[in-house]
Amino acid sequence: METAYLKTPLGVAKIMGDEKGIAVISIADEGEISSIIPVILEEAVNQLNDYFDGKRIDFTFQLNPSGTEFQQKVWKGLLEIPFGKTMSYLELSKKLGDVKAIRAVASANGKNPLWIVVPCHRVIGTDGSLTGYAGGLWRKKWLLEHENPTTQQSLF
């Protein structure tokens, strides 16, 4: 498993993967930035840079997260939330076929190993509130604003 550390506007992203795909993307407040990016991780690093530069709304590199069958199902559901849109935990539970699984869905969402790429930041509370985010609510708010910036209307 190869590892690279990438500076982002939200901290240092740790990217881990191999020939089967990217297994982990996580965020930390600080850390050593990689001066050399392993070839196997170059596409993921390039696409993440494009995302932060506002040039990319989806990711096309191979994913290989490790999780239970249920977690994999939830993460696949997250991949279907469009860029710039949000969905509540309740809506996601309904979409996955079991409204009563809301807590399990929220738990799987919180264990998502692929920060940004599997967009768990797009899941909000039923009342529209920013709820639970492993990277901190300030990062969730930043990501949602990055994906759906409000434009200032001219007064004149």
mmCIF file of C-alpha atoms in Angstrom:
data_model
loop_
_atom_site.group_PDB
_atom_site.id
_atom_site.type_symbol
_atom_site.label_atom_id
_atom_site.label_comp_id
_atom_site.label_asym_id
_atom_site.label_seq_id
_atom_site.Cartn_x
_atom_site.Cartn_y
_atom_site.Cartn_z
ATOM 1 C CA MET A 1 0.000 0.000 0.000
ATOM 2 C CA GLU A 2 1.451 3.347 -1.104
ATOM 3 C CA THR A 3 0.870 6.600 0.810
ATOM 4 C CA ALA A 4 1.013 10.273 -0.105
ATOM 5 C CA TYR A 5 0.285 13.432 1.863
ATOM 6 C CA LEU A 6 -1.328 16.354 0.040
ATOM 7 C CA LYS A 7 -1.763 19.928 1.245
ATOM 8 C CA THR A 8 -5.377 21.070 0.839
ATOM 9 C CA PRO A 9 -7.290 24.180 1.956
ATOM 10 C CA LEU A 10 -8.691 22.050 4.811
ATOM 11 C CA GLY A 11 -5.499 20.453 6.096
ATOM 12 C CA VAL A 12 -3.293 17.590 5.007
ATOM 13 C CA ALA A 13 -4.965 14.739 3.127
ATOM 14 C CA LYS A 14 -3.509 11.264 3.538
ATOM 15 C CA ILE A 15 -4.069 9.125 0.432
ATOM 16 C CA MET A 16 -3.445 5.379 0.523
ATOM 17 C CA GLY A 17 -3.878 2.874 -2.267
ATOM 18 C CA ASP A 18 -2.432 0.192 -4.472
ATOM 19 C CA GLU A 19 -3.046 -1.366 -7.885
ATOM 20 C CA LYS A 20 -6.597 -2.309 -6.765
ATOM 21 C CA GLY A 21 -7.510 1.338 -6.137
ATOM 22 C CA ILE A 22 -7.586 4.032 -3.492
ATOM 23 C CA ALA A 23 -8.484 2.583 -0.081
ATOM 24 C CA VAL A 24 -8.196 5.596 2.226
ATOM 25 C CA ILE A 25 -8.353 9.365 1.972
ATOM 26 C CA SER A 26 -8.377 11.083 5.347
ATOM 27 C CA ILE A 27 -7.729 14.597 6.625
ATOM 28 C CA ALA A 28 -5.588 15.949 9.458
ATOM 29 C CA ASP A 29 -4.879 19.472 10.639
ATOM 30 C CA GLU A 30 -1.196 19.204 9.832
ATOM 31 C CA GLY A 31 1.465 16.810 8.674
ATOM 32 C CA GLU A 32 4.397 16.259 6.367
ATOM 33 C CA ILE A 33 3.621 16.955 2.690
ATOM 34 C CA SER A 34 4.891 14.367 0.201
ATOM 35 C CA SER A 35 7.592 15.699 -2.116
ATOM 36 C CA ILE A 36 7.299 12.602 -4.307
ATOM 37 C CA ILE A 37 3.922 11.106 -5.192
ATOM 38 C CA PRO A 38 3.894 7.351 -5.899
ATOM 39 C CA VAL A 39 2.818 6.696 -9.507
ATOM 40 C CA ILE A 40 -0.151 4.599 -8.336
ATOM 41 C CA LEU A 41 -1.535 7.652 -6.448
ATOM 42 C CA GLU A 42 -0.840 10.363 -9.032
ATOM 43 C CA GLU A 43 -4.301 10.340 -10.607
ATOM 44 C CA ALA A 44 -6.040 10.624 -7.225
ATOM 45 C CA VAL A 45 -3.747 13.489 -6.189
ATOM 46 C CA ASN A 46 -4.331 15.287 -9.510
ATOM 47 C CA GLN A 47 -8.104 14.891 -9.281
ATOM 48 C CA LEU A 48 -8.197 16.083 -5.653
ATOM 49 C CA ASN A 49 -6.145 19.145 -6.626
ATOM 50 C CA ASP A 50 -8.575 19.819 -9.492
ATOM 51 C CA TYR A 51 -11.516 19.500 -7.071
ATOM 52 C CA PHE A 52 -10.031 22.083 -4.704
ATOM 53 C CA ASP A 53 -9.208 24.358 -7.662
ATOM 54 C CA GLY A 54 -12.888 24.251 -8.700
ATOM 55 C CA LYS A 55 -12.123 22.318 -11.913
ATOM 56 C CA ARG A 56 -13.689 18.957 -10.991
ATOM 57 C CA ILE A 57 -17.085 17.847 -9.706
ATOM 58 C CA ASP A 58 -16.568 14.081 -9.735
ATOM 59 C CA PHE A 59 -13.797 11.536 -9.379
ATOM 60 C CA THR A 60 -12.929 8.789 -11.826
ATOM 61 C CA PHE A 61 -10.045 6.940 -10.209
ATOM 62 C CA GLN A 62 -10.525 3.382 -8.941
ATOM 63 C CA LEU A 63 -11.834 3.052 -5.371
ATOM 64 C CA ASN A 64 -11.123 0.123 -3.062
ATOM 65 C CA PRO A 65 -12.479 0.945 0.411
ATOM 66 C CA SER A 66 -12.593 -1.743 3.066
ATOM 67 C CA GLY A 67 -15.882 -2.195 4.908
ATOM 68 C CA THR A 68 -18.809 -4.474 5.649
ATOM 69 C CA GLU A 69 -21.397 -5.281 2.997
ATOM 70 C CA PHE A 70 -23.805 -2.798 4.610
ATOM 71 C CA GLN A 71 -21.157 -0.063 4.776
ATOM 72 C CA GLN A 72 -20.314 -0.639 1.108
ATOM 73 C CA LYS A 73 -24.026 -0.291 0.262
ATOM 74 C CA VAL A 74 -24.253 3.014 2.128
ATOM 75 C CA TRP A 75 -21.053 4.336 0.528
ATOM 76 C CA LYS A 76 -22.405 3.461 -2.926
ATOM 77 C CA GLY A 77 -25.558 5.382 -2.010
ATOM 78 C CA LEU A 78 -23.437 8.393 -1.066
ATOM 79 C CA LEU A 79 -21.773 8.315 -4.486
ATOM 80 C CA GLU A 80 -25.200 8.950 -6.025
ATOM 81 C CA ILE A 81 -25.694 12.296 -4.255
ATOM 82 C CA PRO A 82 -24.967 14.873 -6.979
ATOM 83 C CA PHE A 83 -22.289 17.536 -6.641
ATOM 84 C CA GLY A 84 -23.784 20.666 -5.074
ATOM 85 C CA LYS A 85 -26.755 18.786 -3.568
ATOM 86 C CA THR A 86 -27.487 17.427 -0.112
ATOM 87 C CA MET A 87 -29.603 14.609 1.282
ATOM 88 C CA SER A 88 -30.785 13.907 4.809
ATOM 89 C CA TYR A 89 -29.932 10.731 6.706
ATOM 90 C CA LEU A 90 -33.645 9.868 6.553
ATOM 91 C CA GLU A 91 -33.784 10.337 2.763
ATOM 92 C CA LEU A 92 -30.666 8.208 2.356
ATOM 93 C CA SER A 93 -32.158 5.469 4.557
ATOM 94 C CA LYS A 94 -35.343 5.499 2.453
ATOM 95 C CA LYS A 95 -33.321 5.398 -0.769
ATOM 96 C CA LEU A 96 -31.415 2.368 0.540
ATOM 97 C CA GLY A 97 -34.726 0.644 1.244
ATOM 98 C CA ASP A 98 -35.089 0.757 5.039
ATOM 99 C CA VAL A 99 -36.268 3.912 6.773
ATOM 100 C CA LYS A 100 -35.683 2.226 10.154
ATOM 101 C CA ALA A 101 -31.962 1.826 9.388
ATOM 102 C CA ILE A 102 -31.298 5.535 9.859
ATOM 103 C CA ARG A 103 -28.875 5.026 12.776
ATOM 104 C CA ALA A 104 -26.997 2.261 10.966
ATOM 105 C CA VAL A 105 -26.806 4.462 7.861
ATOM 106 C CA ALA A 106 -25.463 7.349 9.944
ATOM 107 C CA SER A 107 -22.894 5.020 11.537
ATOM 108 C CA ALA A 108 -21.730 3.710 8.139
ATOM 109 C CA ASN A 109 -21.598 7.279 6.870
ATOM 110 C CA GLY A 110 -19.287 8.180 9.756
ATOM 111 C CA LYS A 111 -16.956 5.283 8.914
ATOM 112 C CA ASN A 112 -16.498 6.340 5.293
ATOM 113 C CA PRO A 113 -12.759 5.902 4.571
ATOM 114 C CA LEU A 114 -12.731 8.034 1.401
ATOM 115 C CA TRP A 115 -12.992 11.678 2.441
ATOM 116 C CA ILE A 116 -14.571 13.954 -0.194
ATOM 117 C CA VAL A 117 -14.572 11.281 -2.931
ATOM 118 C CA VAL A 118 -17.391 9.344 -1.233
ATOM 119 C CA PRO A 119 -19.309 12.508 -0.320
ATOM 120 C CA CYS A 120 -20.520 11.882 3.224
ATOM 121 C CA HIS A 121 -20.287 15.659 3.715
ATOM 122 C CA ARG A 122 -23.425 15.969 1.549
ATOM 123 C CA VAL A 123 -25.564 14.240 4.194
ATOM 124 C CA ILE A 124 -27.341 16.625 6.564
ATOM 125 C CA GLY A 125 -29.984 16.485 9.255
ATOM 126 C CA THR A 126 -33.664 16.250 8.291
ATOM 127 C CA ASP A 127 -34.083 19.853 9.468
ATOM 128 C CA GLY A 128 -31.243 20.996 7.182
ATOM 129 C CA SER A 129 -28.689 21.254 9.983
ATOM 130 C CA LEU A 130 -25.062 20.308 9.609
ATOM 131 C CA THR A 131 -24.789 17.220 11.758
ATOM 132 C CA GLY A 132 -21.937 14.877 12.628
ATOM 133 C CA TYR A 133 -18.841 15.007 10.493
ATOM 134 C CA ALA A 134 -15.653 13.163 11.403
ATOM 135 C CA GLY A 135 -13.501 15.921 9.898
ATOM 136 C CA GLY A 136 -15.247 18.640 11.919
ATOM 137 C CA LEU A 137 -18.349 20.624 11.061
ATOM 138 C CA TRP A 138 -16.267 23.575 9.849
ATOM 139 C CA ARG A 139 -14.829 21.329 7.103
ATOM 140 C CA LYS A 140 -18.299 20.051 6.184
ATOM 141 C CA LYS A 141 -19.548 23.649 5.898
ATOM 142 C CA TRP A 142 -16.522 24.595 3.768
ATOM 143 C CA LEU A 143 -17.046 21.625 1.419
ATOM 144 C CA LEU A 144 -20.765 22.334 0.960
ATOM 145 C CA GLU A 145 -20.051 26.003 0.248
ATOM 146 C CA HIS A 146 -17.245 25.012 -2.153
ATOM 147 C CA GLU A 147 -19.653 22.774 -4.049
ATOM 148 C CA ASN A 148 -22.557 25.221 -4.036
ATOM 149 C CA PRO A 149 -21.204 28.744 -3.708
ATOM 150 C CA THR A 150 -23.761 31.469 -3.249
ATOM 151 C CA THR A 151 -23.246 34.327 -5.614
ATOM 152 C CA GLN A 152 -23.759 37.861 -4.365
ATOM 153 C CA GLN A 153 -26.519 39.626 -6.263
ATOM 154 C CA SER A 154 -25.735 43.084 -7.476
ATOM 155 C CA LEU A 155 -27.745 45.788 -5.725
ATOM 156 C CA PHE A 156 -27.498 48.090 -8.723
#
